Amino acid sequence: MGTLLKPENTDLPAPPRLNPRSDTRPDPRPDPNHADCRGVASVLSRVGDKWSVFVIMMLSDGPKRFNELKRMINGISQRMLTLTLRGLERDGLVTRTIFPTIPPRVDYELTDLGRGLSQPVEALGKWAKDHLVQIEAARTRFDERNDG
């Protein structure tokens, strides 16, 4: 049962930088070595979101209408699909085109930036599918070990 909680595992994160005006309080300014973390985190939260991954996968083979996407993505609500598409559009990954017909027709399509993301997203989806049995077995072993 390998655990990392052993006395020899003493590597600790660096202590917080102290405020130059105080010897005890942490410096409230962001660490310049981690300045891009927030930006990267916001991008990863969008592209790593479950529904965003599904939408990107469904749009990888061409434009789709809202209801078509809703039918293709099992379990997504209308509101969640709307919010997901809006977020992907805001991030420049999806375009929304309105056609002046009656009733108006709206298509969603990946931008060049979104198409660049579709390959890693497809690879991630394939990896998850290929390893699902192993992951479920590991979860079962973990749950049995920790519940019993």
JSON list of N, CA and C in Angstrom, two decimals, residues 3 5-6 9 16 40 42-43 49 52-53 64 70 81 87 95 101 103 119-120 142-144:
[
{"chain": "A", "resi": 3, "resn": "THR", "atom": "N", "xyz": [2.12, 4.77, 0.23]},
{"chain": "A", "resi": 3, "resn": "THR", "atom": "CA", "xyz": [1.56, 6.07, 0.59]},
{"chain": "A", "resi": 3, "resn": "THR", "atom": "C", "xyz": [2.65, 7.11, 0.56]},
{"chain": "A", "resi": 5, "resn": "LEU", "atom": "N", "xyz": [2.60, 9.62, 2.59]},
{"chain": "A", "resi": 5, "resn": "LEU", "atom": "CA", "xyz": [2.62, 10.23, 3.92]},
{"chain": "A", "resi": 5, "resn": "LEU", "atom": "C", "xyz": [3.67, 9.55, 4.80]},
{"chain": "A", "resi": 6, "resn": "LYS", "atom": "N", "xyz": [4.91, 9.62, 4.39]},
{"chain": "A", "resi": 6, "resn": "LYS", "atom": "CA", "xyz": [6.01, 9.04, 5.15]},
{"chain": "A", "resi": 6, "resn": "LYS", "atom": "C", "xyz": [6.96, 10.15, 5.57]},
{"chain": "A", "resi": 9, "resn": "ASN", "atom": "N", "xyz": [9.23, 11.92, 2.98]},
{"chain": "A", "resi": 9, "resn": "ASN", "atom": "CA", "xyz": [8.64, 12.79, 1.96]},
{"chain": "A", "resi": 9, "resn": "ASN", "atom": "C", "xyz": [8.43, 14.18, 2.54]},
{"chain": "A", "resi": 16, "resn": "PRO", "atom": "N", "xyz": [4.91, 31.23, 1.18]},
{"chain": "A", "resi": 16, "resn": "PRO", "atom": "CA", "xyz": [4.41, 32.40, 0.45]},
{"chain": "A", "resi": 16, "resn": "PRO", "atom": "C", "xyz": [5.37, 33.56, 0.57]},
{"chain": "A", "resi": 40, "resn": "VAL", "atom": "N", "xyz": [-4.64, 30.61, -18.45]},
{"chain": "A", "resi": 40, "resn": "VAL", "atom": "CA", "xyz": [-4.65, 29.22, -18.90]},
{"chain": "A", "resi": 40, "resn": "VAL", "atom": "C", "xyz": [-5.77, 28.45, -18.20]},
{"chain": "A", "resi": 42, "resn": "SER", "atom": "N", "xyz": [-8.62, 29.58, -17.18]},
{"chain": "A", "resi": 42, "resn": "SER", "atom": "CA", "xyz": [-9.93, 29.92, -17.74]},
{"chain": "A", "resi": 42, "resn": "SER", "atom": "C", "xyz": [-10.14, 29.24, -19.09]},
{"chain": "A", "resi": 43, "resn": "VAL", "atom": "N", "xyz": [-9.08, 29.13, -19.89]},
{"chain": "A", "resi": 43, "resn": "VAL", "atom": "CA", "xyz": [-9.20, 28.44, -21.18]},
{"chain": "A", "resi": 43, "resn": "VAL", "atom": "C", "xyz": [-9.44, 26.95, -20.94]},
{"chain": "A", "resi": 49, "resn": "ASP", "atom": "N", "xyz": [-14.49, 21.38, -20.16]},
{"chain": "A", "resi": 49, "resn": "ASP", "atom": "CA", "xyz": [-15.85, 21.18, -19.70]},
{"chain": "A", "resi": 49, "resn": "ASP", "atom": "C", "xyz": [-16.49, 20.05, -20.51]},
{"chain": "A", "resi": 52, "resn": "SER", "atom": "N", "xyz": [-18.69, 21.17, -23.47]},
{"chain": "A", "resi": 52, "resn": "SER", "atom": "CA", "xyz": [-17.90, 21.80, -24.53]},
{"chain": "A", "resi": 52, "resn": "SER", "atom": "C", "xyz": [-17.19, 20.75, -25.37]},
{"chain": "A", "resi": 53, "resn": "VAL", "atom": "N", "xyz": [-16.66, 19.74, -24.71]},
{"chain": "A", "resi": 53, "resn": "VAL", "atom": "CA", "xyz": [-15.99, 18.65, -25.42]},
{"chain": "A", "resi": 53, "resn": "VAL", "atom": "C", "xyz": [-16.97, 17.97, -26.38]},
{"chain": "A", "resi": 64, "resn": "LYS", "atom": "N", "xyz": [-23.84, 22.56, -37.64]},
{"chain": "A", "resi": 64, "resn": "LYS", "atom": "CA", "xyz": [-25.06, 21.90, -37.16]},
{"chain": "A", "resi": 64, "resn": "LYS", "atom": "C", "xyz": [-26.00, 22.97, -36.65]},
{"chain": "A", "resi": 70, "resn": "LYS", "atom": "N", "xyz": [-28.62, 19.21, -30.02]},
{"chain": "A", "resi": 70, "resn": "LYS", "atom": "CA", "xyz": [-29.32, 18.75, -28.83]},
{"chain": "A", "resi": 70, "resn": "LYS", "atom": "C", "xyz": [-29.67, 17.26, -28.93]},
{"chain": "A", "resi": 81, "resn": "LEU", "atom": "N", "xyz": [-26.99, 23.68, -23.32]},
{"chain": "A", "resi": 81, "resn": "LEU", "atom": "CA", "xyz": [-26.46, 23.78, -24.68]},
{"chain": "A", "resi": 81, "resn": "LEU", "atom": "C", "xyz": [-26.33, 25.24, -25.08]},
{"chain": "A", "resi": 87, "resn": "GLY", "atom": "N", "xyz": [-20.57, 30.32, -24.65]},
{"chain": "A", "resi": 87, "resn": "GLY", "atom": "CA", "xyz": [-19.21, 30.38, -24.13]},
{"chain": "A", "resi": 87, "resn": "GLY", "atom": "C", "xyz": [-18.18, 30.04, -25.21]},
{"chain": "A", "resi": 95, "resn": "THR", "atom": "N", "xyz": [-18.67, 29.73, -34.41]},
{"chain": "A", "resi": 95, "resn": "THR", "atom": "CA", "xyz": [-19.39, 30.88, -34.98]},
{"chain": "A", "resi": 95, "resn": "THR", "atom": "C", "xyz": [-20.87, 30.52, -35.06]},
{"chain": "A", "resi": 101, "resn": "THR", "atom": "N", "xyz": [-34.42, 33.31, -42.97]},
{"chain": "A", "resi": 101, "resn": "THR", "atom": "CA", "xyz": [-35.54, 32.53, -43.49]},
{"chain": "A", "resi": 101, "resn": "THR", "atom": "C", "xyz": [-36.67, 32.62, -42.48]},
{"chain": "A", "resi": 103, "resn": "PRO", "atom": "N", "xyz": [-39.08, 30.09, -40.40]},
{"chain": "A", "resi": 103, "resn": "PRO", "atom": "CA", "xyz": [-38.44, 30.77, -39.26]},
{"chain": "A", "resi": 103, "resn": "PRO", "atom": "C", "xyz": [-36.94, 30.90, -39.48]},
{"chain": "A", "resi": 119, "resn": "GLN", "atom": "N", "xyz": [-8.93, 18.21, -32.87]},
{"chain": "A", "resi": 119, "resn": "GLN", "atom": "CA", "xyz": [-8.07, 17.02, -32.92]},
{"chain": "A", "resi": 119, "resn": "GLN", "atom": "C", "xyz": [-7.67, 16.55, -31.51]},
{"chain": "A", "resi": 120, "resn": "PRO", "atom": "N", "xyz": [-7.16, 17.43, -30.63]},
{"chain": "A", "resi": 120, "resn": "PRO", "atom": "CA", "xyz": [-6.86, 16.96, -29.27]},
{"chain": "A", "resi": 120, "resn": "PRO", "atom": "C", "xyz": [-8.11, 16.50, -28.52]},
{"chain": "A", "resi": 142, "resn": "PHE", "atom": "N", "xyz": [-10.85, 0.83, -5.76]},
{"chain": "A", "resi": 142, "resn": "PHE", "atom": "CA", "xyz": [-10.67, 1.93, -4.82]},
{"chain": "A", "resi": 142, "resn": "PHE", "atom": "C", "xyz": [-11.84, 1.99, -3.84]},
{"chain": "A", "resi": 143, "resn": "ASP", "atom": "N", "xyz": [-13.06, 1.93, -4.36]},
{"chain": "A", "resi": 143, "resn": "ASP", "atom": "CA", "xyz": [-14.25, 2.02, -3.52]},
{"chain": "A", "resi": 143, "resn": "ASP", "atom": "C", "xyz": [-14.31, 0.85, -2.55]},
{"chain": "A", "resi": 144, "resn": "GLU", "atom": "N", "xyz": [-13.99, -0.37, -3.00]},
{"chain": "A", "resi": 144, "resn": "GLU", "atom": "CA", "xyz": [-14.00, -1.53, -2.12]},
{"chain": "A", "resi": 144, "resn": "GLU", "atom": "C", "xyz": [-12.96, -1.39, -1.02]}
]
